[in-house]
């Protein structure tokens, strides 16, 4: 049974150490979340897989730009002027909403009261750099990581001797003062993006847009996400961001409905042209093959790390009432813990032998493992199922005699007897990663 209700994911995440509310002891901070030990591992896997998918192609290199940038960046990019949502207030209950998300126009979704006229609300967080808090020291927390790539375009291209087409990939925090954050980690004010900007010759942009759409969809399917829960949504006029000529979202069917997980945008030469104009610096690409100088077009793939992680969690969640268990059926490469070593009982010499097996595997494999001896074996299996551990290794009294253990697979619950000697290679082969 797949998940029908986001609150089930929220409570599992808290119970099992994936995600906690930020500053919980102070009552929490609205829409801010902390990744616990297993969430941090899962997030690392989401990021690592994206990073190698992008940077192991030969024509995409990485970057890690600073969050704070020169304020002119955001004037040039159009964010100071255009990165706004229409804000309305309820005259009765004083709650605030995004006008474009209000179903019955003019009526408060909470109390039915009358709404004010919409006004533009800029989503960028402002802060001050240095000790003086005046307009000259205003800086913004970046609302997208992309601009750090654009202003470094020639630094990267020149230092890495890249020729078009080539890409720059980056993972990092972004901040948006969303009017209505919510739905757990789906829409937050602080989040992480995994963005890749692909620089192409003008005129070749539409071809590359198609290429990246196909690549990105295939990527999610390769992560083990159910293809029936993925689709494209093309932006129509009015939906397009101020920088985009064409845009597609990759949507996932979350328990809250079909929602954007990643945006693929044809940003044309909009950003580089604007930075060239505002900075007065020449950001043209010098094509040594054709001897032409031009501003490249950019195809952007912009994935939310937290949203991808939420999709991965929702997709993996299964209730299995026949076996009285809840399972996170992650693909093995995403699972935060790959292996659990479970001595049948807390008793010597069984425990000592199980520890020995744990230590050997710890040295001979590179996987995250847990050692668990508390509670009945059934309870321990269920605990591992609920955090998505692919394999459990049970050490029983026969193991002391036959030097073999039982390996249980998470989804099928199938068990196999494997000799301790062959265990590292068996596990490597089973996990296949
Ligand atoms: N550089 C282009 C850009 O930022 P976007 O469609 O605004 O495009 C890209 O954002 C992705 O970032 C989204 O598909 C989503 O996964 C993630 N994202 C955007 N706003 C978010 C928020 N408030 N909370 C969590 N993730 C968000």
Short mmCIF file of C-alpha atoms and ligand atoms in Angstrom, two decimals:
data_model
loop_
_atom_site.label_atom_id
_atom_site.label_comp_id
_atom_site.label_asym_id
_atom_site.label_seq_id
_atom_site.Cartn_x
_atom_site.Cartn_y
_atom_site.Cartn_z
CA UNK A 1 0.00 0.00 0.00
CA UNK A 2 1.63 3.28 -1.06
CA UNK A 3 1.44 6.46 1.01
CA UNK A 4 -1.77 8.48 0.82
CA UNK A 5 -1.06 10.99 3.53
CA UNK A 6 2.02 13.18 4.03
CA UNK A 7 1.58 13.11 7.81
CA UNK A 8 2.62 9.42 7.79
CA UNK A 9 5.94 10.40 6.23
CA UNK A 10 6.37 13.28 8.69
CA UNK A 11 5.85 11.03 11.68
CA UNK A 12 8.09 8.23 10.38
CA UNK A 13 10.80 10.81 9.68
CA UNK A 14 10.67 12.07 13.23
CA UNK A 15 10.38 8.64 14.87
CA UNK A 16 13.30 7.18 12.94
CA UNK A 17 15.70 10.12 12.93
CA UNK A 18 15.30 11.36 9.35
CA UNK A 19 13.89 14.87 9.84
CA UNK A 20 13.04 16.96 12.91
CA UNK A 21 11.38 20.30 13.23
CA UNK A 22 13.95 23.06 13.59
CA UNK A 23 14.35 24.54 17.10
CA UNK A 24 11.73 22.11 18.38
CA UNK A 25 12.50 22.76 22.05
CA UNK A 26 11.42 26.37 21.47
CA UNK A 27 8.20 25.36 19.77
CA UNK A 28 9.78 25.08 16.31
CA UNK A 29 10.42 27.61 13.59
CA UNK A 30 7.77 27.66 10.88
CA UNK A 31 8.80 25.72 7.75
CA UNK A 32 12.37 25.07 8.91
CA UNK A 33 13.53 21.47 9.29
CA UNK A 34 16.66 19.71 10.52
CA UNK A 35 17.94 16.51 8.95
CA UNK A 36 18.67 13.91 11.62
CA UNK A 37 21.31 11.18 11.32
CA UNK A 38 19.45 9.08 8.75
CA UNK A 39 18.10 12.11 6.90
CA UNK A 40 21.61 13.53 6.63
CA UNK A 41 22.84 10.23 5.13
CA UNK A 42 19.90 10.04 2.73
CA UNK A 43 20.42 13.65 1.66
CA UNK A 44 24.11 13.01 1.12
CA UNK A 45 23.21 10.06 -1.13
CA UNK A 46 20.72 12.21 -3.10
CA UNK A 47 23.39 14.86 -3.60
CA UNK A 48 26.25 12.46 -4.36
CA UNK A 49 24.22 10.61 -6.98
CA UNK A 50 23.22 13.89 -8.66
CA UNK A 51 26.80 15.16 -8.51
CA UNK A 52 28.29 12.10 -10.16
CA UNK A 53 25.44 11.97 -12.70
CA UNK A 54 26.39 15.50 -13.74
CA UNK A 55 30.15 15.73 -13.34
CA UNK A 56 31.13 12.30 -14.69
CA UNK A 57 30.28 13.13 -18.28
CA UNK A 58 33.48 14.84 -19.31
CA UNK A 59 31.86 18.14 -20.28
CA UNK A 60 30.37 19.30 -16.97
CA UNK A 61 32.49 20.71 -14.15
CA UNK A 62 31.60 21.65 -10.58
CA UNK A 63 31.46 24.93 -8.69
CA UNK A 64 30.80 25.99 -5.11
CA UNK A 65 30.01 29.71 -5.14
CA UNK A 66 29.28 31.84 -2.07
CA UNK A 67 25.75 32.41 -0.85
CA UNK A 68 26.25 36.14 -0.42
CA UNK A 69 26.94 37.95 -3.67
CA UNK A 70 27.34 41.52 -4.82
CA UNK A 71 23.89 43.18 -4.65
CA UNK A 72 24.23 44.24 -8.30
CA UNK A 73 23.97 40.55 -9.23
CA UNK A 74 20.32 40.57 -8.20
CA UNK A 75 19.58 43.80 -10.04
CA UNK A 76 21.12 42.39 -13.19
CA UNK A 77 19.37 39.03 -12.85
CA UNK A 78 16.00 40.72 -12.57
CA UNK A 79 15.29 39.35 -9.10
CA UNK A 80 15.07 42.75 -7.39
CA UNK A 81 12.42 43.81 -9.86
CA UNK A 82 10.65 40.58 -10.77
CA UNK A 83 11.13 37.93 -8.12
CA UNK A 84 7.83 38.67 -6.47
CA UNK A 85 4.61 36.93 -5.56
CA UNK A 86 1.23 38.67 -5.36
CA UNK A 87 0.42 39.04 -1.65
CA UNK A 88 -3.12 39.49 -0.28
CA UNK A 89 -4.24 39.98 3.32
CA UNK A 90 -7.51 38.89 4.86
CA UNK A 91 -9.20 41.98 6.30
CA UNK A 92 -10.94 39.82 8.91
CA UNK A 93 -8.48 37.18 10.22
CA UNK A 94 -5.30 39.00 9.02
CA UNK A 95 -3.77 35.88 7.46
CA UNK A 96 -1.69 36.32 4.31
CA UNK A 97 -1.91 34.37 1.08
CA UNK A 98 -0.47 34.21 -2.41
CA UNK A 99 -3.24 35.57 -4.60
CA UNK A 100 -2.53 33.06 -7.39
CA UNK A 101 -3.11 30.20 -4.93
CA UNK A 102 -6.46 31.49 -3.64
CA UNK A 103 -9.20 29.37 -5.20
CA UNK A 104 -12.20 31.70 -4.80
CA UNK A 105 -10.95 35.12 -5.85
CA UNK A 106 -11.35 37.84 -3.26
CA UNK A 107 -12.32 35.41 -0.46
CA UNK A 108 -10.07 34.30 2.41
CA UNK A 109 -9.42 30.52 2.18
CA UNK A 110 -9.25 30.34 6.00
CA UNK A 111 -12.31 32.32 7.16
CA UNK A 112 -14.12 33.48 4.02
CA UNK A 113 -13.38 37.13 4.84
CA UNK A 114 -12.69 39.81 2.26
CA UNK A 115 -9.16 40.00 0.83
CA UNK A 116 -7.16 43.16 0.12
CA UNK A 117 -5.92 44.09 -3.35
CA UNK A 118 -2.77 42.16 -4.29
CA UNK A 119 0.60 43.81 -3.86
CA UNK A 120 4.01 42.60 -5.01
CA UNK A 121 6.07 40.93 -2.33
CA UNK A 122 9.75 40.31 -3.09
CA UNK A 123 10.81 36.83 -2.00
CA UNK A 124 14.48 37.62 -1.42
CA UNK A 125 15.77 37.68 2.16
CA UNK A 126 17.70 40.85 2.88
CA UNK A 127 20.45 41.23 5.40
CA UNK A 128 23.30 43.66 6.08
CA UNK A 129 26.98 43.08 5.50
CA UNK A 130 29.34 44.55 8.09
CA UNK A 131 28.49 46.46 11.25
CA UNK A 132 26.45 49.28 9.70
CA UNK A 133 22.84 48.51 8.88
CA UNK A 134 22.11 51.02 6.11
CA UNK A 135 21.01 50.78 2.50
CA UNK A 136 24.62 50.74 1.31
CA UNK A 137 25.28 47.49 3.18
CA UNK A 138 22.22 45.51 2.02
CA UNK A 139 22.99 42.05 0.69
CA UNK A 140 20.62 39.23 -0.22
CA UNK A 141 20.64 35.56 0.60
CA UNK A 142 20.65 33.99 -2.87
CA UNK A 143 17.21 32.83 -4.04
CA UNK A 144 18.81 30.46 -6.60
CA UNK A 145 22.32 29.08 -6.94
CA UNK A 146 22.35 29.75 -10.69
CA UNK A 147 23.70 33.31 -10.55
CA UNK A 148 26.94 32.15 -8.89
CA UNK A 149 27.52 30.07 -12.00
CA UNK A 150 26.72 32.85 -14.47
CA UNK A 151 29.07 35.40 -12.94
CA UNK A 152 31.82 32.74 -12.94
CA UNK A 153 31.15 31.62 -16.49
CA UNK A 154 34.37 32.94 -17.99
CA UNK A 155 36.48 32.08 -14.92
CA UNK A 156 35.44 28.45 -15.25
CA UNK A 157 35.53 28.30 -19.03
CA UNK A 158 38.99 29.86 -19.21
CA UNK A 159 40.62 28.04 -16.30
CA UNK A 160 39.25 24.66 -17.34
CA UNK A 161 39.72 25.29 -21.08
CA UNK A 162 36.12 24.28 -21.78
CA UNK A 163 34.61 24.49 -25.22
CA UNK A 164 30.91 24.84 -25.93
CA UNK A 165 28.74 22.97 -25.27
CA UNK A 166 29.71 22.49 -21.64
CA UNK A 167 28.06 22.72 -18.24
CA UNK A 168 28.69 23.90 -14.70
CA UNK A 169 27.05 22.06 -11.80
CA UNK A 170 26.51 23.30 -8.29
CA UNK A 171 24.77 22.19 -5.10
CA UNK A 172 23.95 24.71 -2.42
CA UNK A 173 21.49 26.45 -0.17
CA UNK A 174 18.96 28.94 -1.51
CA UNK A 175 16.55 31.11 0.43
CA UNK A 176 13.09 32.44 -0.42
CA UNK A 177 10.79 34.28 1.91
CA UNK A 178 7.81 32.24 0.69
CA UNK A 179 4.41 33.68 1.61
CA UNK A 180 2.90 30.27 2.23
CA UNK A 181 5.54 27.65 2.94
CA UNK A 182 4.35 24.24 4.03
CA UNK A 183 3.76 20.57 3.30
CA UNK A 184 6.77 19.50 5.34
CA UNK A 185 10.01 19.92 3.34
CA UNK A 186 8.14 20.53 0.07
CA UNK A 187 8.11 24.32 0.31
CA UNK A 188 10.44 25.90 2.82
CA UNK A 189 12.20 29.23 3.17
CA UNK A 190 15.64 27.66 3.32
CA UNK A 191 16.31 24.79 0.94
CA UNK A 192 18.99 23.22 -1.15
CA UNK A 193 19.22 23.24 -4.92
CA UNK A 194 21.15 21.03 -7.33
CA UNK A 195 21.54 23.14 -10.43
CA UNK A 196 23.37 22.62 -13.71
CA UNK A 197 23.77 25.33 -16.32
CA UNK A 198 24.59 24.07 -19.81
CA UNK A 199 26.12 26.65 -22.16
CA UNK A 200 25.35 26.16 -25.84
CA UNK A 201 25.64 27.96 -29.14
CA UNK A 202 22.53 30.10 -29.90
CA UNK A 203 20.32 28.17 -32.29
CA UNK A 204 21.27 24.85 -30.71
CA UNK A 205 19.30 25.60 -27.52
CA UNK A 206 16.10 23.79 -28.49
CA UNK A 207 17.97 20.60 -29.35
CA UNK A 208 19.77 20.68 -25.98
CA UNK A 209 16.54 21.43 -24.14
CA UNK A 210 15.11 18.19 -25.53
CA UNK A 211 18.29 16.34 -24.61
CA UNK A 212 18.23 17.51 -20.99
CA UNK A 213 14.51 16.84 -20.58
CA UNK A 214 15.09 13.25 -21.60
CA UNK A 215 18.24 12.90 -19.45
CA UNK A 216 16.63 14.27 -16.33
CA UNK A 217 13.50 12.15 -16.58
CA UNK A 218 15.63 9.03 -17.13
CA UNK A 219 17.67 9.99 -14.08
CA UNK A 220 14.68 9.90 -11.73
CA UNK A 221 13.52 6.58 -13.13
CA UNK A 222 17.08 5.29 -12.61
CA UNK A 223 16.84 6.35 -8.96
CA UNK A 224 14.04 3.82 -8.66
CA UNK A 225 11.16 6.32 -8.67
CA UNK A 226 7.94 4.90 -10.12
CA UNK A 227 7.74 6.16 -13.74
CA UNK A 228 3.93 6.32 -13.48
CA UNK A 229 4.32 9.00 -10.84
CA UNK A 230 6.50 11.22 -13.00
CA UNK A 231 5.44 13.56 -15.78
CA UNK A 232 6.39 16.76 -17.57
CA UNK A 233 4.48 19.96 -17.26
CA UNK A 234 5.23 22.66 -19.83
CA UNK A 235 4.92 26.22 -18.59
CA UNK A 236 2.36 28.26 -20.46
CA UNK A 237 2.57 32.03 -20.85
CA UNK A 238 2.07 33.60 -17.43
CA UNK A 239 3.78 30.69 -15.69
CA UNK A 240 7.17 31.32 -17.30
CA UNK A 241 9.82 32.88 -15.05
CA UNK A 242 11.09 36.28 -16.13
CA UNK A 243 14.27 34.72 -17.59
CA UNK A 244 12.77 31.80 -19.51
CA UNK A 245 11.86 31.34 -23.17
CA UNK A 246 10.60 27.80 -22.56
CA UNK A 247 10.31 25.70 -19.39
CA UNK A 248 9.27 22.25 -18.31
CA UNK A 249 8.77 20.97 -14.81
CA UNK A 250 9.37 17.38 -13.91
CA UNK A 251 6.46 16.69 -11.60
CA UNK A 252 6.02 13.89 -9.10
CA UNK A 253 2.67 12.70 -7.78
CA UNK A 254 3.14 13.49 -4.08
CA UNK A 255 0.38 12.65 -1.56
CA UNK A 256 -0.55 16.35 -1.95
CA UNK A 257 -0.98 15.89 -5.72
CA UNK A 258 1.18 16.45 -8.82
CA UNK A 259 3.86 18.99 -7.96
CA UNK A 260 7.11 20.32 -9.39
CA UNK A 261 10.29 18.56 -8.37
CA UNK A 262 12.68 20.01 -10.95
CA UNK A 263 12.57 22.84 -13.47
CA UNK A 264 14.27 22.65 -16.89
CA UNK A 265 14.56 26.09 -18.42
CA UNK A 266 15.75 27.61 -21.65
CA UNK A 267 17.17 30.83 -20.19
CA UNK A 268 18.51 32.01 -23.57
CA UNK A 269 21.29 34.60 -23.23
CA UNK A 270 19.16 36.58 -20.76
CA UNK A 271 21.40 36.24 -17.70
CA UNK A 272 24.82 36.62 -19.33
CA UNK A 273 23.59 39.57 -21.38
CA UNK A 274 22.23 41.28 -18.28
CA UNK A 275 25.45 40.69 -16.30
CA UNK A 276 27.49 41.94 -19.22
CA UNK A 277 25.41 45.07 -19.42
CA UNK A 278 25.31 45.78 -15.67
CA UNK A 279 28.96 44.95 -14.91
CA UNK A 280 30.36 46.44 -18.11
CA UNK A 281 32.54 43.31 -18.49
CA UNK A 282 32.75 41.33 -21.68
CA UNK A 283 31.21 37.89 -21.07
CA UNK A 284 31.27 36.77 -24.70
CA UNK A 285 32.49 33.35 -25.65
CA UNK A 286 35.24 33.21 -28.21
CA UNK A 287 34.56 30.27 -30.50
CA UNK A 288 38.00 29.24 -31.74
CA UNK A 289 36.58 26.84 -34.32
CA UNK A 290 34.39 29.31 -36.17
CA UNK A 291 36.14 32.48 -35.02
CA UNK A 292 32.83 33.87 -33.83
CA UNK A 293 32.21 35.78 -30.61
CA UNK A 294 28.80 35.38 -29.02
CA UNK A 295 26.89 35.16 -25.77
CA UNK A 296 25.99 31.51 -25.18
CA UNK A 297 22.45 30.36 -24.54
CA UNK A 298 21.83 28.46 -21.32
CA UNK A 299 19.79 25.35 -20.66
CA UNK A 300 19.28 24.98 -16.94
CA UNK A 301 18.30 21.89 -14.97
CA UNK A 302 17.27 23.01 -11.50
CA UNK A 303 16.37 20.31 -8.98
CA UNK A 304 15.32 20.82 -5.39
CA UNK A 305 17.36 18.54 -3.18
CA UNK A 306 14.78 18.53 -0.40
CA UNK A 307 11.92 17.97 -2.84
CA UNK A 308 13.74 15.11 -4.54
CA UNK A 309 14.33 13.63 -1.10
CA UNK A 310 10.64 14.00 -0.25
CA UNK A 311 9.70 12.31 -3.52
CA UNK A 312 12.15 9.50 -2.77
CA UNK A 313 10.62 9.03 0.70
CA UNK A 314 7.02 9.09 -0.56
CA UNK A 315 7.85 6.73 -3.39
CA UNK A 316 9.64 4.26 -1.12
CA UNK A 317 6.94 4.18 1.58
CA UNK A 318 4.88 0.98 1.74
CA UNK A 319 2.49 -0.36 4.30
CA UNK A 320 2.54 -4.13 4.44
CA UNK A 321 -0.27 -5.08 6.88
CA UNK A 322 0.02 -8.80 6.10
CA UNK A 323 3.48 -8.73 7.62
CA UNK A 324 2.68 -6.03 10.18
CA UNK A 325 5.35 -3.74 8.87
CA UNK A 326 6.03 -0.42 7.18
CA UNK A 327 8.86 -0.46 4.65
CA UNK A 328 10.92 2.20 2.97
CA UNK A 329 11.76 0.39 -0.27
CA UNK A 330 14.52 2.75 -1.34
CA UNK A 331 16.70 1.72 -4.21
CA UNK A 332 19.78 0.24 -2.59
CA UNK A 333 21.97 3.13 -3.68
CA UNK A 334 19.79 5.62 -1.78
CA UNK A 335 19.34 3.64 1.44
CA UNK A 336 21.04 5.47 4.33
CA UNK A 337 21.99 2.22 6.07
CA UNK A 338 22.85 -0.68 3.81
CA UNK A 339 23.28 -3.46 6.30
CA UNK A 340 22.34 -4.46 9.84
CA UNK A 341 24.10 -7.10 11.93
CA UNK A 342 21.69 -8.72 14.35
CA UNK A 343 22.79 -11.36 16.87
CA UNK A 344 19.77 -13.53 17.60
CA UNK A 345 20.13 -12.97 21.34
CA UNK A 346 22.08 -10.77 23.67
CA UNK A 347 24.19 -13.65 24.90
CA UNK A 348 27.83 -14.73 24.75
CA UNK A 349 29.53 -16.19 22.82
CA UNK A 350 26.92 -15.25 20.18
CA UNK A 351 27.40 -11.52 20.66
CA UNK A 352 31.17 -11.70 20.50
CA UNK A 353 30.96 -13.62 17.22
CA UNK A 354 28.44 -11.13 15.78
CA UNK A 355 30.75 -8.26 16.75
CA UNK A 356 33.62 -9.99 15.02
CA UNK A 357 31.54 -10.28 11.83
CA UNK A 358 30.57 -6.60 12.13
CA UNK A 359 34.21 -5.55 12.52
CA UNK A 360 35.33 -7.63 9.53
CA UNK A 361 32.58 -6.22 7.32
CA UNK A 362 33.32 -2.72 8.57
CA UNK A 363 36.88 -3.10 7.33
CA UNK A 364 36.16 -4.96 4.10
CA UNK A 365 33.13 -3.01 2.79
CA UNK A 366 32.43 0.71 2.51
CA UNK A 367 28.81 0.66 3.57
CA UNK A 368 26.98 2.25 6.48
CA UNK A 369 26.03 -0.48 8.93
CA UNK A 370 24.11 -0.79 12.16
CA UNK A 371 24.64 -3.28 14.92
CA UNK A 372 21.45 -3.94 16.88
CA UNK A 373 20.91 -6.34 19.74
CA UNK A 374 17.92 -4.85 21.55
CA UNK A 375 14.43 -6.35 21.30
CA UNK A 376 13.11 -9.45 19.60
CA UNK A 377 14.52 -10.33 16.19
CA UNK A 378 11.11 -9.61 14.62
CA UNK A 379 11.07 -6.12 16.10
CA UNK A 380 14.59 -5.48 14.89
CA UNK A 381 13.69 -6.56 11.33
CA UNK A 382 10.75 -4.19 11.40
CA UNK A 383 12.92 -1.34 12.65
CA UNK A 384 15.34 -1.90 9.76
CA UNK A 385 12.47 -2.21 7.24
CA UNK A 386 11.14 1.11 8.40
CA UNK A 387 14.44 2.87 7.73
CA UNK A 388 14.90 1.07 4.42
CA UNK A 389 17.92 -1.12 5.21
CA UNK A 390 18.28 -3.54 2.26
CA UNK A 391 19.98 -6.42 4.09
CA UNK A 392 19.88 -7.84 7.62
CA UNK A 393 22.48 -10.37 8.71
CA UNK A 394 21.33 -12.59 11.57
CA UNK A 395 23.88 -14.44 13.65
CA UNK A 396 22.35 -17.43 15.47
CA UNK A 397 23.62 -20.29 17.62
CA UNK A 398 24.19 -22.51 14.55
CA UNK A 399 26.51 -19.78 13.25
CA UNK A 400 28.98 -20.68 16.00
CA UNK A 401 29.14 -24.20 14.58
CA UNK A 402 28.69 -23.84 10.81
CA UNK A 403 30.33 -20.37 10.45
CA UNK A 404 27.35 -19.20 8.41
CA UNK A 405 24.69 -16.51 8.86
CA UNK A 406 21.20 -15.77 7.56
CA UNK A 407 20.87 -12.81 5.20
CA UNK A 408 17.36 -11.37 4.89
CA UNK A 409 16.37 -9.12 1.99
CA UNK A 410 14.10 -6.18 2.86
CA UNK A 411 11.43 -6.22 0.13
CA UNK A 412 10.98 -9.96 -0.47
CA UNK A 413 11.89 -10.93 3.12
CA UNK A 414 13.65 -13.90 1.49
CA UNK A 415 16.37 -15.47 3.62
CA UNK A 416 19.57 -17.12 2.50
CA UNK A 417 22.23 -18.95 4.48
CA UNK A 418 25.67 -17.61 3.59
CA UNK A 419 29.08 -18.63 4.89
CA UNK A 420 30.81 -15.94 6.90
CA UNK A 421 33.86 -16.32 4.72
CA UNK A 422 31.86 -15.40 1.59
CA UNK A 423 29.80 -12.68 3.29
CA UNK A 424 31.75 -9.57 2.11
CA UNK A 425 31.66 -10.61 -1.55
CA UNK A 426 28.02 -11.75 -1.26
CA UNK A 427 27.04 -8.37 0.18
CA UNK A 428 29.00 -6.42 -2.41
CA UNK A 429 27.36 -8.42 -5.15
CA UNK A 430 23.84 -8.10 -3.64
CA UNK A 431 24.07 -4.38 -3.08
CA UNK A 432 25.69 -4.03 -6.48
CA UNK A 433 26.86 -0.49 -5.89
N1 LIG B 1 17.40 28.57 -10.99
C1 LIG B 1 16.08 28.28 -11.37
C2 LIG B 1 15.19 28.08 -10.24
O1 LIG B 1 15.53 28.36 -9.11
P1 LIG B 1 12.78 27.26 -9.61
O2 LIG B 1 11.78 26.50 -10.46
O3 LIG B 1 12.34 28.51 -8.96
O4 LIG B 1 14.00 27.52 -10.59
C3 LIG B 1 13.98 25.08 -8.89
O5 LIG B 1 13.36 26.28 -8.52
C4 LIG B 1 13.69 23.97 -7.91
O6 LIG B 1 14.03 24.38 -6.59
C5 LIG B 1 12.20 23.61 -7.83
O7 LIG B 1 11.84 22.68 -8.83
C6 LIG B 1 12.11 23.01 -6.44
O8 LIG B 1 12.50 21.65 -6.48
C7 LIG B 1 13.15 23.80 -5.65
N2 LIG B 1 12.48 24.83 -4.86
C8 LIG B 1 12.11 26.06 -5.25
N3 LIG B 1 11.53 26.74 -4.25
C9 LIG B 1 11.54 25.92 -3.18
C10 LIG B 1 11.10 26.04 -1.82
N4 LIG B 1 10.55 27.14 -1.35
N5 LIG B 1 11.26 24.98 -0.99
C11 LIG B 1 11.85 23.83 -1.44
N6 LIG B 1 12.29 23.68 -2.69
C12 LIG B 1 12.15 24.70 -3.57
#
